[in-house]
Structures are given as structure tokens and as C-alpha cells.
Coordinates of C-alpha atoms and ligand atoms in Angstrom, one line a residue:
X164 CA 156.2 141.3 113.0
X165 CA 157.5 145.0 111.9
X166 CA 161.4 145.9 112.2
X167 CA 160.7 147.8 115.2
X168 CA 158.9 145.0 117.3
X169 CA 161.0 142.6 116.3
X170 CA 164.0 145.0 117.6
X171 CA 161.9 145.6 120.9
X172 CA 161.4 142.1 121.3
X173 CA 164.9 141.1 121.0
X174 CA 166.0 143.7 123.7
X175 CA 163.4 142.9 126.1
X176 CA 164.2 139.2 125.3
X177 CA 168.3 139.7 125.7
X178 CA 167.8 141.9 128.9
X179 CA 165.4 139.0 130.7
X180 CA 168.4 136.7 130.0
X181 CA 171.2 138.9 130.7
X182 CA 171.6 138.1 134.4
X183 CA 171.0 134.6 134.0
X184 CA 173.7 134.5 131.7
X185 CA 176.0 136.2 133.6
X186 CA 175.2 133.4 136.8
X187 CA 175.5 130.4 134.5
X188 CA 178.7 131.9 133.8
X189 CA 180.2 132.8 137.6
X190 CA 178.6 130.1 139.4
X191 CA 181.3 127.4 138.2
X192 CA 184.0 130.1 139.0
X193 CA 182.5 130.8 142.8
X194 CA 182.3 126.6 142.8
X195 CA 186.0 127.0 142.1
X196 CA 186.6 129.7 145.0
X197 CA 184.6 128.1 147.3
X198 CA 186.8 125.2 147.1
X199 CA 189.4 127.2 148.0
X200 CA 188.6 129.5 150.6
X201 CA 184.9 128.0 152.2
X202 CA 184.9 124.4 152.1
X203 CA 187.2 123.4 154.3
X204 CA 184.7 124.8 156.9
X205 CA 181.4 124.4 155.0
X206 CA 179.7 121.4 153.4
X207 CA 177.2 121.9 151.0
X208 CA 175.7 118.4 149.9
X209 CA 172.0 118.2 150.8
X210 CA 171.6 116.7 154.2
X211 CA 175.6 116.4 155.0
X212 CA 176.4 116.5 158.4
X213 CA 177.4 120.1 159.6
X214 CA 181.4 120.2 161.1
X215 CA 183.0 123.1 161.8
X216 CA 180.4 125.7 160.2
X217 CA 176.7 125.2 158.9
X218 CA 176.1 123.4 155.5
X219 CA 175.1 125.9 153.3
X220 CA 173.0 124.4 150.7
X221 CA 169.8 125.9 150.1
X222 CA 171.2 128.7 151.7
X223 CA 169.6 131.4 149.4
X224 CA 166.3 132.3 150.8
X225 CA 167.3 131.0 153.6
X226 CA 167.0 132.6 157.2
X227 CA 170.5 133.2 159.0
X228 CA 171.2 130.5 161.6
X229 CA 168.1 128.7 160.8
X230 CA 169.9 125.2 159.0
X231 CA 170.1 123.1 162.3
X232 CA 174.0 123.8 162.8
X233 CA 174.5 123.2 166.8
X234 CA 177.3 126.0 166.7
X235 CA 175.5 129.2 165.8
X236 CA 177.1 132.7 167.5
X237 CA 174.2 134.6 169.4
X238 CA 175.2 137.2 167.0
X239 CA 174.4 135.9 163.8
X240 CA 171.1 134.0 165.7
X241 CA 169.7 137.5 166.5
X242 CA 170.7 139.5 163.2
X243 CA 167.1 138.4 161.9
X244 CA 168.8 138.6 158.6
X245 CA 166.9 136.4 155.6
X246 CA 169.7 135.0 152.6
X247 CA 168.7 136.8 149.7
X248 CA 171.3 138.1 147.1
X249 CA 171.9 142.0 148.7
X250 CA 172.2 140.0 152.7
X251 CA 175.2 137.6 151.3
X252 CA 176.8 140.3 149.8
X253 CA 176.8 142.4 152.4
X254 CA 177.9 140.0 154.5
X255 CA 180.5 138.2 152.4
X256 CA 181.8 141.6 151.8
X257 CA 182.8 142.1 155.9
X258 CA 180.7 139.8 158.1
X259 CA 182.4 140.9 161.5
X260 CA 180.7 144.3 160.0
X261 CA 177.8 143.4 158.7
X262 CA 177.0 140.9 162.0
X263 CA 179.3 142.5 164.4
X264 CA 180.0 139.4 167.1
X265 CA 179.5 136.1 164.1
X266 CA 181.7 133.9 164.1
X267 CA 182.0 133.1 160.5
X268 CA 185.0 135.9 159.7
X269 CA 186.2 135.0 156.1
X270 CA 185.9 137.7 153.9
X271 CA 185.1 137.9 150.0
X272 CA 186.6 142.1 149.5
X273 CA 186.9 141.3 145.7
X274 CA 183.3 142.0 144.0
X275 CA 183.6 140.1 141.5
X276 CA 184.7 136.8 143.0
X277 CA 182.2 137.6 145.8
X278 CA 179.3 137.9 143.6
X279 CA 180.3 134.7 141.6
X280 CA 180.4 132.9 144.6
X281 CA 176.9 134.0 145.6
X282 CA 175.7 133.1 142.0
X283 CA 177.1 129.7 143.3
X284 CA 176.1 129.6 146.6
X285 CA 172.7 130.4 145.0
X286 CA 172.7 127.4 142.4
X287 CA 172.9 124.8 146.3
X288 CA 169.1 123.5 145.8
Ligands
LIG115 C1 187.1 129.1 159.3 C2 185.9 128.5 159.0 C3 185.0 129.2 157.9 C4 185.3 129.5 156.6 C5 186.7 129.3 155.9 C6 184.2 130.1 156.0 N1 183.1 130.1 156.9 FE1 181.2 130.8 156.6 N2 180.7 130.4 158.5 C7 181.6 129.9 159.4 C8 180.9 129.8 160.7 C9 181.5 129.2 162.0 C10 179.6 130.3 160.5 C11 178.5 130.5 161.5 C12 178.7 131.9 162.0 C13 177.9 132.3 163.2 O1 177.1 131.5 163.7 O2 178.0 133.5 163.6 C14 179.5 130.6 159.1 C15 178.4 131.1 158.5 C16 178.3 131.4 157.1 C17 177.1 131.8 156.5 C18 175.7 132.0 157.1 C19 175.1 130.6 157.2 C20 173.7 130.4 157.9 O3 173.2 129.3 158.0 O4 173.2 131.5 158.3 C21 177.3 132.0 155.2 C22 176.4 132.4 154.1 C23 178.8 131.7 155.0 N3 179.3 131.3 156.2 C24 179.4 131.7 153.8 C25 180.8 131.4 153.7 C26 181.5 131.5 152.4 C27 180.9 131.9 151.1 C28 182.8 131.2 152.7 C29 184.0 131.2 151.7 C30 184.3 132.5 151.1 C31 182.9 130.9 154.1 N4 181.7 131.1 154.6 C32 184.1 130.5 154.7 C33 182.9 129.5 159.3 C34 183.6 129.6 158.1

């Protein structure tokens, strides 16, 4: 391979991994924030029992209101919103805003813990 492909390789290469990187990296700090701030609300073991809010693995992809919780607002039921990474930060970021009438009302307004606890919210499958 010539210098140059070699160099255009790499790049391509390192910018393919970049965001991957940057999850593997977050998620185990949003595990550590959403030990503070969700769980004691949310489970998120596969198949544990729902309490006070809905279990949230395999949330990502996920439609809103859509994991069997028994406790869903009307709100959040009719929002027709689908998990994906923009949705939960949107939400996270104001959810009485972004879903005016849910009844989920904790708030992530720090970007960067927000986003690492959607890189871990998205590593629950
Ligand atoms: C005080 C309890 C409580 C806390 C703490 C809490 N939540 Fe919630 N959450 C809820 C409730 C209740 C709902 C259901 C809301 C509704 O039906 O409108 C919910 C819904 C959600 C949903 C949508 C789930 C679905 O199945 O559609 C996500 C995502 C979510 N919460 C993430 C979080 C994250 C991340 C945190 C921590 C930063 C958090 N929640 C903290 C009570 C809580």
C-alpha cells in the first residue's frame, strides 16, 4: 500500500471507531450515574419486575411505554416517540418538555453525563 492509502486508511479506520470509543468509555460512567440518580426508581436486569417506573433494559430502539410497565402516564403512551439516541436525549435533557404531562420528571441538564448515561442506557441488551 502507498503512503497516502495507508494514511486514508488509517483515518477512515480511526473515525469508524471513534464513537465507539468514546461509548466504551462513558457507558461505565452513566452505569455510575444511573446508580445515583435512576435506579432507585428503574430496574434494568432483563425480565426484573417493574416497581416504581418501567425497567429500562433494552430500552434503546425501544418504543416509549411499550415494556409492559402497568404505570404508564397517558402522556408518555401517546407521544409515539421510538428510543433511539436523539429521543433520549431530548428527553433526558427536560422530559416534562419534551413529553409535556409524563410522569417520569428527573432531568439529566449536564450534556455530558446525559449522553454517557445514554451510551449506558444503550449497552441494556
Ligand atoms: C422518581 C422516579 C424516577 C427516577 C429517579 C427516574 N425515572 Fe425515568 N421514569 C419514571 C417513570 C414513572 C417513568 C414512566 C413515565 C411515564 O409513563 O410518563 C419513567 C420513564 C423513563 C423512560 C421511558 C421508558 C419507557 O419505557 O418508555 C426513560 C428512558 C427513563 N425514564 C430514563 C430515566 C433515567 C436515565 C433516569 C436517571 C437519570 C431516570 N429515568 C430517573 C420515574 C423515574
Amino acid at each position: 500500500m502507498k503512503l497516502t492509502q495507508t494514511i486514508a486508511f488509517a483515518t477512515a479506520f480511526s473515525a469508524m471507531l471513534a464513537p465507539s470509543l468514546a461509548a466504551a468509555q462513558s457507558a461505565p460512567e452513566g452505569a455510575a450515574i444511573f446508580k445515583q440518580q435512576c435506579q432507585m426508581c428503574h430496574v434494568s436486569a432483563k425480565e426484573a419486575k417493574p416497581t416504581l417506573a418501567p425497567n429500562l433494559f433494552g430500552v434503546g430502539g425501544r418504543k416509549a411505554a411499550s415494556s409492559g410497565f402497568a404505570n404508564y402516564s397517558p402522556a408518555l403512551k401517546a407521544s409515539g416517540l421510538v428510543w433511539d439516541k436523539a429521543n433520549l436525549d431530548r428527553f433526558l435533557t427536560a422530559p416534562t418538555k419534551a413529553v409535556p404531562g409524563t410522569r417520569m420528571v428527573i432531568a439529566l441538564p449536564d450534556a455530558k453525563r446525559r449522553q454517557s448515561v445514554i451510551d449506558y442506557l444503550l449497552t441494556l441488551k
